GROMACS .gro file of C-alpha atoms in nm:
model
  438
    1MET     CA    1  -1.047   0.781  -0.877
    2PRO     CA    2  -0.704   0.593  -0.875
    3GLN     CA    3  -0.419   0.756  -0.991
    4SER     CA    4  -0.328   0.742  -1.374
    5ASP     CA    5  -0.028   0.947  -1.410
    6GLY     CA    6   0.240   0.711  -1.499
    7PRO     CA    7   0.460   0.715  -1.787
    8PRO     CA    8   0.345   0.520  -2.097
    9PRO     CA    9   0.515   0.173  -2.169
   10LEU     CA   10   0.876   0.165  -2.319
   11ALA     CA   11   0.906   0.193  -2.676
   12ALA     CA   12   1.121  -0.068  -2.811
   13PRO     CA   13   1.449   0.065  -2.929
   14ALA     CA   14   1.541   0.148  -3.290
   15PHE     CA   15   1.847  -0.047  -3.298
   16ASP     CA   16   1.900  -0.422  -3.306
   17GLU     CA   17   2.154  -0.473  -3.026
   18ILE     CA   18   2.018  -0.550  -2.713
   19PHE     CA   19   2.159  -0.404  -2.402
   20ILE     CA   20   2.129  -0.574  -2.057
   21PRO     CA   21   2.145  -0.332  -1.806
   22PRO     CA   22   2.424  -0.376  -1.533
   23ALA     CA   23   2.359  -0.439  -1.166
   24ARG     CA   24   2.363  -0.123  -0.952
   25THR     CA   25   2.476  -0.054  -0.629
   26PRO     CA   26   2.222   0.201  -0.435
   27PRO     CA   27   2.373   0.543  -0.492
   28ASP     CA   28   2.338   0.675  -0.130
   29ASP     CA   29   2.464   0.409   0.060
   30ARG     CA   30   2.698   0.607   0.288
   31PRO     CA   31   2.757   0.517   0.637
   32GLU     CA   32   2.840   0.891   0.741
   33ASP     CA   33   2.480   0.996   0.711
   34TYR     CA   34   2.342   0.756   0.953
   35PRO     CA   35   2.383   0.735   1.313
   36ALA     CA   36   2.560   0.404   1.451
   37GLU     CA   37   2.328   0.117   1.497
   38PRO     CA   38   2.291  -0.070   1.818
   39PRO     CA   39   2.456  -0.439   1.778
   40HIS     CA   40   2.242  -0.717   1.640
   41ARG     CA   41   2.042  -0.937   1.853
   42PRO     CA   42   2.218  -1.270   1.916
   43ALA     CA   43   2.053  -1.600   1.800
   44PRO     CA   44   1.904  -1.808   2.067
   45GLU     CA   45   2.189  -2.042   2.215
   46ASP     CA   46   1.992  -2.378   2.102
   47THR     CA   47   1.951  -2.267   1.738
   48ALA     CA   48   2.258  -2.026   1.694
   49GLY     CA   49   2.535  -2.186   1.453
   50PRO     CA   50   2.888  -2.113   1.443
   51THR     CA   51   2.869  -1.786   1.258
   52GLY     CA   52   2.612  -1.654   1.504
   53LEU     CA   53   2.331  -1.700   1.270
   54ARG     CA   54   2.006  -1.887   1.328
   55GLU     CA   55   2.056  -2.231   1.166
   56PRO     CA   56   1.751  -2.437   1.057
   57THR     CA   57   1.627  -2.688   1.299
   58GLY     CA   58   1.545  -3.034   1.230
   59LEU     CA   59   1.741  -3.058   0.932
   60PRO     CA   60   1.773  -3.444   0.889
   61GLU     CA   61   2.122  -3.585   0.836
   62LEU     CA   62   2.089  -3.741   0.519
   63PRO     CA   63   2.396  -3.828   0.299
   64GLY     CA   64   2.484  -3.504   0.109
   65SER     CA   65   2.310  -3.277   0.348
   66PRO     CA   66   2.547  -3.008   0.487
   67GLY     CA   67   2.769  -3.113   0.736
   68SER     CA   68   2.742  -3.489   0.624
   69PRO     CA   69   3.027  -3.692   0.481
   70GLY     CA   70   3.046  -3.691   0.129
   71PHE     CA   71   2.892  -3.366   0.045
   72PRO     CA   72   3.164  -3.124  -0.141
   73GLU     CA   73   3.285  -2.827   0.066
   74ARG     CA   74   3.110  -2.501  -0.017
   75ALA     CA   75   3.334  -2.273  -0.234
   76GLY     CA   76   3.272  -1.951  -0.432
   77LEU     CA   77   2.926  -1.883  -0.255
   78PRO     CA   78   2.835  -1.543  -0.118
   79GLU     CA   79   2.932  -1.479   0.230
   80ARG     CA   80   2.679  -1.543   0.500
   81ALA     CA   81   2.474  -1.280   0.665
   82ALA     CA   82   2.720  -1.261   0.953
   83GLU     CA   83   2.994  -1.150   0.702
   84ALA     CA   84   2.792  -0.909   0.516
   85THR     CA   85   2.711  -0.545   0.623
   86ALA     CA   86   2.342  -0.523   0.738
   87ASP     CA   87   2.156  -0.250   0.571
   88ARG     CA   88   2.122   0.016   0.789
   89ARG     CA   89   1.801   0.146   0.692
   90GLN     CA   90   1.636  -0.210   0.721
   91PHE     CA   91   1.736  -0.241   1.107
   92HIS     CA   92   1.439  -0.079   1.238
   93ARG     CA   93   1.199  -0.258   1.012
   94CYS     CA   94   1.327  -0.592   1.116
   95ALA     CA   95   1.256  -0.516   1.478
   96GLY     CA   96   0.911  -0.642   1.432
   97ALA     CA   97   1.043  -0.995   1.365
   98ALA     CA   98   1.156  -1.011   1.722
   99VAL     CA   99   0.811  -1.036   1.852
  100VAL     CA  100   0.673  -1.307   1.613
  101GLY     CA  101   0.687  -1.586   1.857
  102ALA     CA  102   0.524  -1.371   2.142
  103LEU     CA  103   0.250  -1.273   1.883
  104LEU     CA  104   0.172  -1.643   1.779
  105ALA     CA  105   0.186  -1.749   2.147
  106GLN     CA  106  -0.052  -1.512   2.291
  107SER     CA  107  -0.337  -1.557   2.008
  108GLN     CA  108  -0.270  -1.218   1.901
  109ILE     CA  109  -0.570  -1.243   1.637
  110MET     CA  110  -0.823  -1.334   1.924
  111GLU     CA  111  -0.669  -1.009   2.098
  112VAL     CA  112  -0.729  -0.783   1.803
  113ALA     CA  113  -1.090  -0.944   1.737
  114ASP     CA  114  -1.163  -0.855   2.121
  115VAL     CA  115  -1.034  -0.516   2.101
  116LEU     CA  116  -1.225  -0.407   1.777
  117ALA     CA  117  -1.545  -0.574   1.935
  118ALA     CA  118  -1.509  -0.359   2.229
  119SER     CA  119  -1.355  -0.034   2.093
  120PRO     CA  120  -1.524   0.286   1.933
  121VAL     CA  121  -1.506   0.285   1.542
  122GLN     CA  122  -1.191   0.512   1.528
  123LEU     CA  123  -1.006   0.330   1.793
  124ALA     CA  124  -1.109  -0.042   1.633
  125LEU     CA  125  -0.956   0.118   1.316
  126GLU     CA  126  -0.645   0.227   1.484
  127ARG     CA  127  -0.608  -0.118   1.624
  128ALA     CA  128  -0.674  -0.308   1.294
  129ASN     CA  129  -0.401  -0.080   1.133
  130GLU     CA  130  -0.192  -0.164   1.397
  131ALA     CA  131  -0.232  -0.539   1.335
  132LEU     CA  132  -0.191  -0.511   1.008
  133GLY     CA  133   0.136  -0.350   1.018
  134GLU     CA  134   0.275  -0.622   1.243
  135LEU     CA  135   0.144  -0.865   0.976
  136VAL     CA  136   0.365  -0.670   0.709
  137ASN     CA  137   0.644  -0.649   0.909
  138THR     CA  138   0.670  -1.045   1.010
  139HIS     CA  139   0.492  -1.201   0.734
  140GLU     CA  140   0.816  -1.315   0.554
  141VAL     CA  141   0.953  -1.483   0.880
  142VAL     CA  142   0.622  -1.653   0.967
  143PRO     CA  143   0.493  -1.943   0.828
  144PRO     CA  144   0.236  -1.880   0.559
  145ALA     CA  145  -0.022  -2.071   0.749
  146HIS     CA  146  -0.027  -1.861   1.038
  147VAL     CA  147  -0.017  -1.532   0.841
  148ARG     CA  148  -0.339  -1.675   0.639
  149ALA     CA  149  -0.511  -1.760   0.962
  150ARG     CA  150  -0.438  -1.420   1.116
  151THR     CA  151  -0.554  -1.220   0.796
  152ALA     CA  152  -0.891  -1.415   0.778
  153ARG     CA  153  -0.958  -1.363   1.111
  154LEU     CA  154  -0.874  -0.969   1.113
  155ARG     CA  155  -1.068  -0.952   0.769
  156ARG     CA  156  -1.370  -1.102   0.917
  157GLY     CA  157  -1.362  -0.880   1.250
  158LEU     CA  158  -1.327  -0.562   0.972
  159GLU     CA  159  -1.631  -0.707   0.802
  160ARG     CA  160  -1.831  -0.686   1.123
  161LEU     CA  161  -1.708  -0.342   1.202
  162GLY     CA  162  -1.836  -0.218   0.867
  163ARG     CA  163  -2.185  -0.307   0.972
  164ARG     CA  164  -2.145  -0.028   1.251
  165SER     CA  165  -2.263   0.339   1.157
  166MET     CA  166  -1.955   0.531   1.089
  167ALA     CA  167  -1.849   0.847   0.905
  168THR     CA  168  -1.752   0.867   0.560
  169GLU     CA  169  -1.383   0.912   0.590
  170ASP     CA  170  -1.381   0.626   0.828
  171SER     CA  171  -1.565   0.409   0.618
  172ARG     CA  172  -1.316   0.462   0.317
  173ARG     CA  173  -1.054   0.389   0.569
  174LEU     CA  174  -1.202   0.040   0.676
  175LEU     CA  175  -1.239  -0.032   0.294
  176VAL     CA  176  -0.861   0.021   0.251
  177LEU     CA  177  -0.777  -0.168   0.546
  178ALA     CA  178  -1.002  -0.454   0.439
  179GLY     CA  179  -0.822  -0.434   0.092
  180ARG     CA  180  -0.472  -0.446   0.237
  181VAL     CA  181  -0.556  -0.738   0.456
  182ALA     CA  182  -0.699  -0.923   0.165
  183VAL     CA  183  -0.379  -0.869  -0.044
  184LEU     CA  184  -0.152  -0.976   0.243
  185GLY     CA  185  -0.371  -1.293   0.291
  186ALA     CA  186  -0.352  -1.355  -0.083
  187ASP     CA  187   0.038  -1.377  -0.065
  188ALA     CA  188  -0.008  -1.616   0.212
  189ALA     CA  189  -0.257  -1.831   0.015
  190PHE     CA  190  -0.031  -1.824  -0.293
  191LYS     CA  191   0.276  -1.916  -0.074
  192GLN     CA  192   0.063  -2.223   0.035
  193GLY     CA  193   0.001  -2.314  -0.317
  194ASP     CA  194  -0.372  -2.231  -0.309
  195VAL     CA  195  -0.375  -2.067  -0.641
  196ALA     CA  196  -0.776  -2.006  -0.657
  197SER     CA  197  -0.783  -1.855  -0.319
  198ALA     CA  198  -0.496  -1.593  -0.388
  199ARG     CA  199  -0.669  -1.494  -0.709
  200GLN     CA  200  -0.996  -1.439  -0.546
  201LEU     CA  201  -0.854  -1.240  -0.239
  202THR     CA  202  -0.635  -1.030  -0.508
  203ALA     CA  203  -0.954  -0.967  -0.695
  204ASP     CA  204  -1.123  -0.837  -0.347
  205GLY     CA  205  -0.833  -0.630  -0.271
  206TYR     CA  206  -0.819  -0.464  -0.614
  207ALA     CA  207  -1.194  -0.418  -0.605
  208ALA     CA  208  -1.155  -0.245  -0.251
  209GLY     CA  209  -0.891  -0.021  -0.410
  210ILE     CA  210  -1.097   0.089  -0.702
  211GLU     CA  211  -1.417   0.167  -0.453
  212ALA     CA  212  -1.147   0.377  -0.212
  213GLY     CA  213  -0.984   0.562  -0.524
  214ASP     CA  214  -0.668   0.394  -0.375
  215GLY     CA  215  -0.425   0.342  -0.624
  216PRO     CA  216  -0.141   0.175  -0.432
  217LEU     CA  217  -0.381  -0.064  -0.320
  218CYS     CA  218  -0.518  -0.131  -0.676
  219GLY     CA  219  -0.130  -0.170  -0.787
  220SER     CA  220  -0.045  -0.388  -0.482
  221ALA     CA  221  -0.330  -0.633  -0.543
  222ARG     CA  222  -0.211  -0.636  -0.907
  223GLU     CA  223   0.171  -0.708  -0.821
  224VAL     CA  224   0.060  -1.018  -0.582
  225GLY     CA  225  -0.161  -1.130  -0.851
  226ALA     CA  226   0.093  -1.124  -1.094
  227VAL     CA  227   0.358  -1.296  -0.891
  228ASN     CA  228   0.081  -1.580  -0.833
  229GLU     CA  229   0.031  -1.620  -1.229
  230PHE     CA  230   0.413  -1.619  -1.297
  231TYR     CA  231   0.466  -1.907  -1.036
  232VAL     CA  232   0.183  -2.103  -1.193
  233GLY     CA  233   0.323  -2.110  -1.531
  234ARG     CA  234   0.100  -1.795  -1.684
  235PRO     CA  235   0.343  -1.543  -1.780
  236ALA     CA  236   0.116  -1.359  -2.019
  237GLU     CA  237  -0.157  -1.328  -1.756
  238ALA     CA  238   0.107  -1.205  -1.495
  239LEU     CA  239   0.207  -0.930  -1.764
  240ARG     CA  240  -0.154  -0.829  -1.812
  241LEU     CA  241  -0.201  -0.799  -1.440
  242ALA     CA  242   0.147  -0.605  -1.403
  243ARG     CA  243   0.018  -0.372  -1.699
  244ASP     CA  244  -0.316  -0.308  -1.525
  245GLY     CA  245  -0.156  -0.214  -1.191
  246LEU     CA  246   0.071   0.048  -1.359
  247ARG     CA  247  -0.224   0.256  -1.490
  248HIS     CA  248  -0.326   0.288  -1.125
  249VAL     CA  249  -0.011   0.437  -0.985
  250GLY     CA  250   0.226   0.735  -1.042
  251SER     CA  251   0.621   0.704  -0.947
  252GLY     CA  252   0.708   0.534  -0.629
  253PRO     CA  253   0.756   0.200  -0.421
  254VAL     CA  254   0.422   0.011  -0.583
  255ARG     CA  255   0.532   0.138  -0.948
  256ALA     CA  256   0.876  -0.032  -0.891
  257ARG     CA  257   0.734  -0.359  -0.766
  258LEU     CA  258   0.490  -0.363  -1.072
  259VAL     CA  259   0.802  -0.290  -1.324
  260CYS     CA  260   0.988  -0.595  -1.159
  261GLN     CA  261   0.702  -0.821  -1.238
  262GLU     CA  262   0.672  -0.683  -1.585
  263ALA     CA  263   1.048  -0.800  -1.648
  264ARG     CA  264   1.005  -1.140  -1.501
  265ALA     CA  265   0.697  -1.196  -1.713
  266LEU     CA  266   0.852  -1.054  -2.040
  267ALA     CA  267   1.154  -1.285  -1.952
  268ALA     CA  268   0.929  -1.581  -1.913
  269MET     CA  269   0.783  -1.527  -2.240
  270GLY     CA  270   1.112  -1.489  -2.419
  271ASP     CA  271   1.100  -1.133  -2.504
  272ILE     CA  272   1.467  -1.016  -2.393
  273ARG     CA  273   1.443  -0.672  -2.555
  274GLY     CA  274   1.111  -0.598  -2.321
  275ALA     CA  275   1.253  -0.775  -1.999
  276ALA     CA  276   1.568  -0.538  -2.046
  277GLY     CA  277   1.387  -0.227  -2.084
  278SER     CA  278   1.195  -0.310  -1.777
  279LEU     CA  279   1.489  -0.397  -1.574
  280ASP     CA  280   1.635  -0.071  -1.662
  281ARG     CA  281   1.299   0.125  -1.601
  282ALA     CA  282   1.306  -0.047  -1.244
  283TYR     CA  283   1.661   0.047  -1.127
  284ASP     CA  284   1.567   0.403  -1.220
  285LEU     CA  285   1.249   0.406  -1.009
  286ALA     CA  286   1.456   0.210  -0.729
  287ASP     CA  287   1.737   0.491  -0.745
  288ALA     CA  288   1.470   0.750  -0.685
  289ILE     CA  289   1.291   0.592  -0.394
  290PRO     CA  290   1.430   0.762  -0.093
  291ALA     CA  291   1.580   0.570   0.207
  292ASP     CA  292   1.315   0.624   0.456
  293ARG     CA  293   1.082   0.417   0.222
  294TRP     CA  294   1.286   0.120   0.165
  295GLY     CA  295   1.126  -0.207   0.330
  296ARG     CA  296   1.125  -0.554   0.374
  297PRO     CA  297   1.142  -0.753   0.044
  298GLY     CA  298   0.771  -0.866  -0.006
  299PRO     CA  299   0.453  -0.736  -0.038
  300SER     CA  300   0.394  -0.364   0.070
  301PHE     CA  301   0.174  -0.049   0.007
  302ASP     CA  302   0.412   0.206   0.044
  303THR     CA  303   0.792   0.082   0.076
  304PHE     CA  304   1.037  -0.107  -0.170
  305HIS     CA  305   1.367  -0.211  -0.117
  306PRO     CA  306   1.619  -0.177  -0.406
  307VAL     CA  307   1.738  -0.532  -0.355
  308GLU     CA  308   1.421  -0.661  -0.499
  309VAL     CA  309   1.526  -0.513  -0.857
  310SER     CA  310   1.860  -0.696  -0.849
  311TYR     CA  311   1.653  -1.012  -0.710
  312ASN     CA  312   1.385  -1.001  -0.977
  313ALA     CA  313   1.674  -0.924  -1.269
  314THR     CA  314   1.853  -1.224  -1.139
  315THR     CA  315   1.533  -1.441  -1.206
  316ALA     CA  316   1.476  -1.242  -1.556
  317LEU     CA  317   1.820  -1.326  -1.675
  318CYS     CA  318   1.825  -1.707  -1.586
  319LEU     CA  319   1.486  -1.757  -1.757
  320LEU     CA  320   1.630  -1.566  -2.068
  321GLY     CA  321   1.931  -1.802  -2.082
  322ARG     CA  322   2.204  -1.538  -1.941
  323PRO     CA  323   2.369  -1.694  -1.624
  324ARG     CA  324   2.669  -1.492  -1.652
  325ALA     CA  325   2.464  -1.180  -1.642
  326ALA     CA  326   2.230  -1.318  -1.371
  327GLN     CA  327   2.529  -1.396  -1.146
  328GLU     CA  328   2.638  -1.025  -1.200
  329HIS     CA  329   2.308  -0.915  -1.044
  330ALA     CA  330   2.299  -1.201  -0.800
  331GLU     CA  331   2.630  -1.096  -0.651
  332LEU     CA  332   2.479  -0.759  -0.572
  333ALA     CA  333   2.164  -0.913  -0.434
  334LEU     CA  334   2.271  -1.196  -0.205
  335PRO     CA  335   2.465  -1.019   0.063
  336LYS     CA  336   2.166  -0.773   0.108
  337LEU     CA  337   1.937  -1.037   0.113
  338ASP     CA  338   2.140  -1.265   0.345
  339ALA     CA  339   2.143  -0.979   0.611
  340MET     CA  340   1.756  -0.981   0.604
  341ASP     CA  341   1.489  -1.211   0.751
  342ALA     CA  342   1.372  -1.281   0.402
  343PRO     CA  343   1.399  -1.663   0.381
  344GLY     CA  344   1.179  -1.732   0.076
  345PHE     CA  345   1.389  -1.447  -0.145
  346ARG     CA  346   1.709  -1.604  -0.039
  347SER     CA  347   1.590  -1.944  -0.142
  348VAL     CA  348   1.435  -1.880  -0.460
  349ILE     CA  349   1.732  -1.665  -0.608
  350ARG     CA  350   1.985  -1.960  -0.490
  351PHE     CA  351   1.761  -2.197  -0.678
  352ASP     CA  352   1.744  -1.993  -1.010
  353LEU     CA  353   2.100  -1.956  -1.014
  354ALA     CA  354   2.123  -2.345  -0.979
  355LEU     CA  355   1.855  -2.396  -1.243
  356ALA     CA  356   2.068  -2.157  -1.477
  357MET     CA  357   2.400  -2.356  -1.422
  358ALA     CA  358   2.226  -2.687  -1.425
  359ARG     CA  359   2.129  -2.625  -1.772
  360GLN     CA  360   2.501  -2.559  -1.877
  361GLY     CA  361   2.544  -2.934  -1.845
  362ARG     CA  362   2.746  -3.179  -1.623
  363LEU     CA  363   3.047  -2.986  -1.538
  364GLU     CA  364   2.859  -2.755  -1.303
  365LEU     CA  365   2.658  -3.003  -1.073
  366ASP     CA  366   2.892  -2.952  -0.779
  367GLY     CA  367   2.812  -2.586  -0.764
  368VAL     CA  368   2.421  -2.676  -0.853
  369CYS     CA  369   2.411  -2.880  -0.535
  370GLU     CA  370   2.590  -2.664  -0.321
  371LEU     CA  371   2.353  -2.362  -0.409
  372ALA     CA  372   2.030  -2.583  -0.381
  373THR     CA  373   2.107  -2.722  -0.038
  374ASP     CA  374   2.203  -2.379   0.074
  375ALA     CA  375   1.836  -2.249  -0.033
  376ILE     CA  376   1.673  -2.582   0.127
  377GLY     CA  377   1.892  -2.475   0.451
  378ILE     CA  378   1.755  -2.165   0.449
  379SER     CA  379   1.398  -2.250   0.405
  380TRP     CA  380   1.372  -2.548   0.613
  381GLY     CA  381   1.039  -2.579   0.793
  382ARG     CA  382   0.894  -2.306   0.596
  383THR     CA  383   0.858  -2.440   0.248
  384VAL     CA  384   0.659  -2.213   0.022
  385ALA     CA  385   0.507  -2.290  -0.324
  386SER     CA  386   0.743  -2.053  -0.516
  387VAL     CA  387   1.047  -2.187  -0.357
  388SER     CA  388   0.911  -2.561  -0.396
  389SER     CA  389   0.816  -2.518  -0.746
  390ARG     CA  390   1.158  -2.407  -0.820
  391ALA     CA  391   1.285  -2.718  -0.644
  392ASP     CA  392   1.122  -2.932  -0.858
  393GLN     CA  393   1.251  -2.766  -1.165
  394LEU     CA  394   1.575  -2.823  -1.043
  395LEU     CA  395   1.515  -3.185  -1.003
  396SER     CA  396   1.374  -3.234  -1.340
  397ALA     CA  397   1.676  -3.004  -1.506
  398THR     CA  398   1.928  -3.259  -1.317
  399ALA     CA  399   1.735  -3.596  -1.346
  400ALA     CA  400   1.935  -3.689  -1.667
  401HIS     CA  401   2.236  -3.706  -1.410
  402GLY     CA  402   2.087  -3.951  -1.172
  403GLU     CA  403   2.402  -4.167  -1.177
  404VAL     CA  404   2.576  -3.874  -0.959
  405ARG     CA  405   2.593  -3.946  -0.623
  406GLN     CA  406   2.568  -3.580  -0.514
  407VAL     CA  407   2.233  -3.530  -0.765
  408ARG     CA  408   2.078  -3.837  -0.585
  409GLN     CA  409   2.133  -3.706  -0.219
  410LEU     CA  410   2.005  -3.355  -0.340
  411ALA     CA  411   1.679  -3.532  -0.444
  412ALA     CA  412   1.637  -3.721  -0.121
  413LEU     CA  413   1.684  -3.397   0.084
  414VAL     CA  414   1.453  -3.187  -0.177
  415ARG     CA  415   1.138  -3.455  -0.096
  416GLU     CA  416   1.234  -3.463   0.287
  417TRP     CA  417   1.222  -3.079   0.295
  418GLN     CA  418   0.908  -3.057   0.114
  419ARG     CA  419   0.751  -3.303   0.344
  420SER     CA  420   0.838  -3.046   0.620
  421ALA     CA  421   0.566  -2.845   0.480
  422SER     CA  422   0.290  -3.057   0.628
  423GLY     CA  423   0.290  -2.892   0.941
  424GLN     CA  424   0.246  -2.570   0.840
  425ARG     CA  425  -0.134  -2.554   0.693
  426PRO     CA  426  -0.399  -2.479   0.948
  427ASP     CA  427  -0.622  -2.765   1.063
  428PRO     CA  428  -0.974  -2.766   0.948
  429GLY     CA  429  -1.147  -2.482   1.139
  430ALA     CA  430  -0.840  -2.294   1.233
  431VAL     CA  431  -0.999  -1.984   1.069
  432PRO     CA  432  -1.322  -1.942   1.235
  433ALA     CA  433  -1.517  -1.616   1.228
  434PRO     CA  434  -1.497  -1.404   1.551
  435ALA     CA  435  -1.726  -1.487   1.830
  436LEU     CA  436  -1.823  -1.147   1.930
  437ASP     CA  437  -1.995  -0.898   1.720
  438LEU     CA  438  -1.839  -0.577   1.648
   0.00000   0.00000   0.00000
């Protein structure tokens, strides 16, 4: 059975004062403990901007967009990734992103299906595990439609592999692999705004975890499900899923992820005391995770990067109407996120801050437009549901100031960016079953 050795939920403090936990810097960030890392790969010449970062391509020169006349100069924003210190432990995990284009161009999914069809069971399982690892390492920088197509094809291949005779341990390994692929597919479906499919896939992943007795898989399925429900405006259901996931995991990366979702859900429900307690727990859990288990932000089954705590704390505190506290956590999160290939996280945190500022009134509009335009530029050509919904909320919050030129220009830019998502969805029949029997 899945583990059930986690601590009980926090009891409410006995005093009336509510303590908002401060942002924390990871305690073991010491350069002398790590060997010198190789230099960063330069961005291709045709897409590298003056800072050496990969710039979004195809961004229309709308009035008020970056680089066009009339838009206020950016000031006071966190430094770009080229000016931030890259996280030393993240470097080797980002290497997988370098092969994304090659994977897509060479139809990696078909290659995996062919290998599974022609391989002995144990070799087929190893190949499937390698394919899953590539997806986990690259899913934040690949359009969600591609991730969804690849997970669906891999899942169908695993289903066919399951029809073959195999040992009990191999059967359990297959079950865990299929459950993990379902959870990653759920994340991609959520990013496309397909709530129903995301719910079904997380339920499938959770059922596989229960059958296999794999606590981290159960917890990861519940965590992705909680994220899905949070963004569709169902914080009570997000809280239920996060707390159910906590029943199955002990201390470690998945528990930290679930407590972060618990904090955001409580914040969305207006429970400032509960959210503050969960954030404090999340920081404690992150502090206890060794550096060799830090991973890329986003769904994972055995890694967690501490920056996700300050990222989720920013969202929670913005929801609670505490923009100054949110800014403190964001100042810790933004440089680290900007040093990673995590466009969705980088955009959402900027939209969250822009929303909090917009709700303070007209005097903050210049900063609001700067943050939002930054967020759009980061995610240009890769619109996902969580980022797009934040943009819609920001337009609603600034609608009362439609006479302001920057606000009108931002609205036009948001709509053009959202239309860019149309090319990310797979065509009908793009996810057929493999032609070969396994």
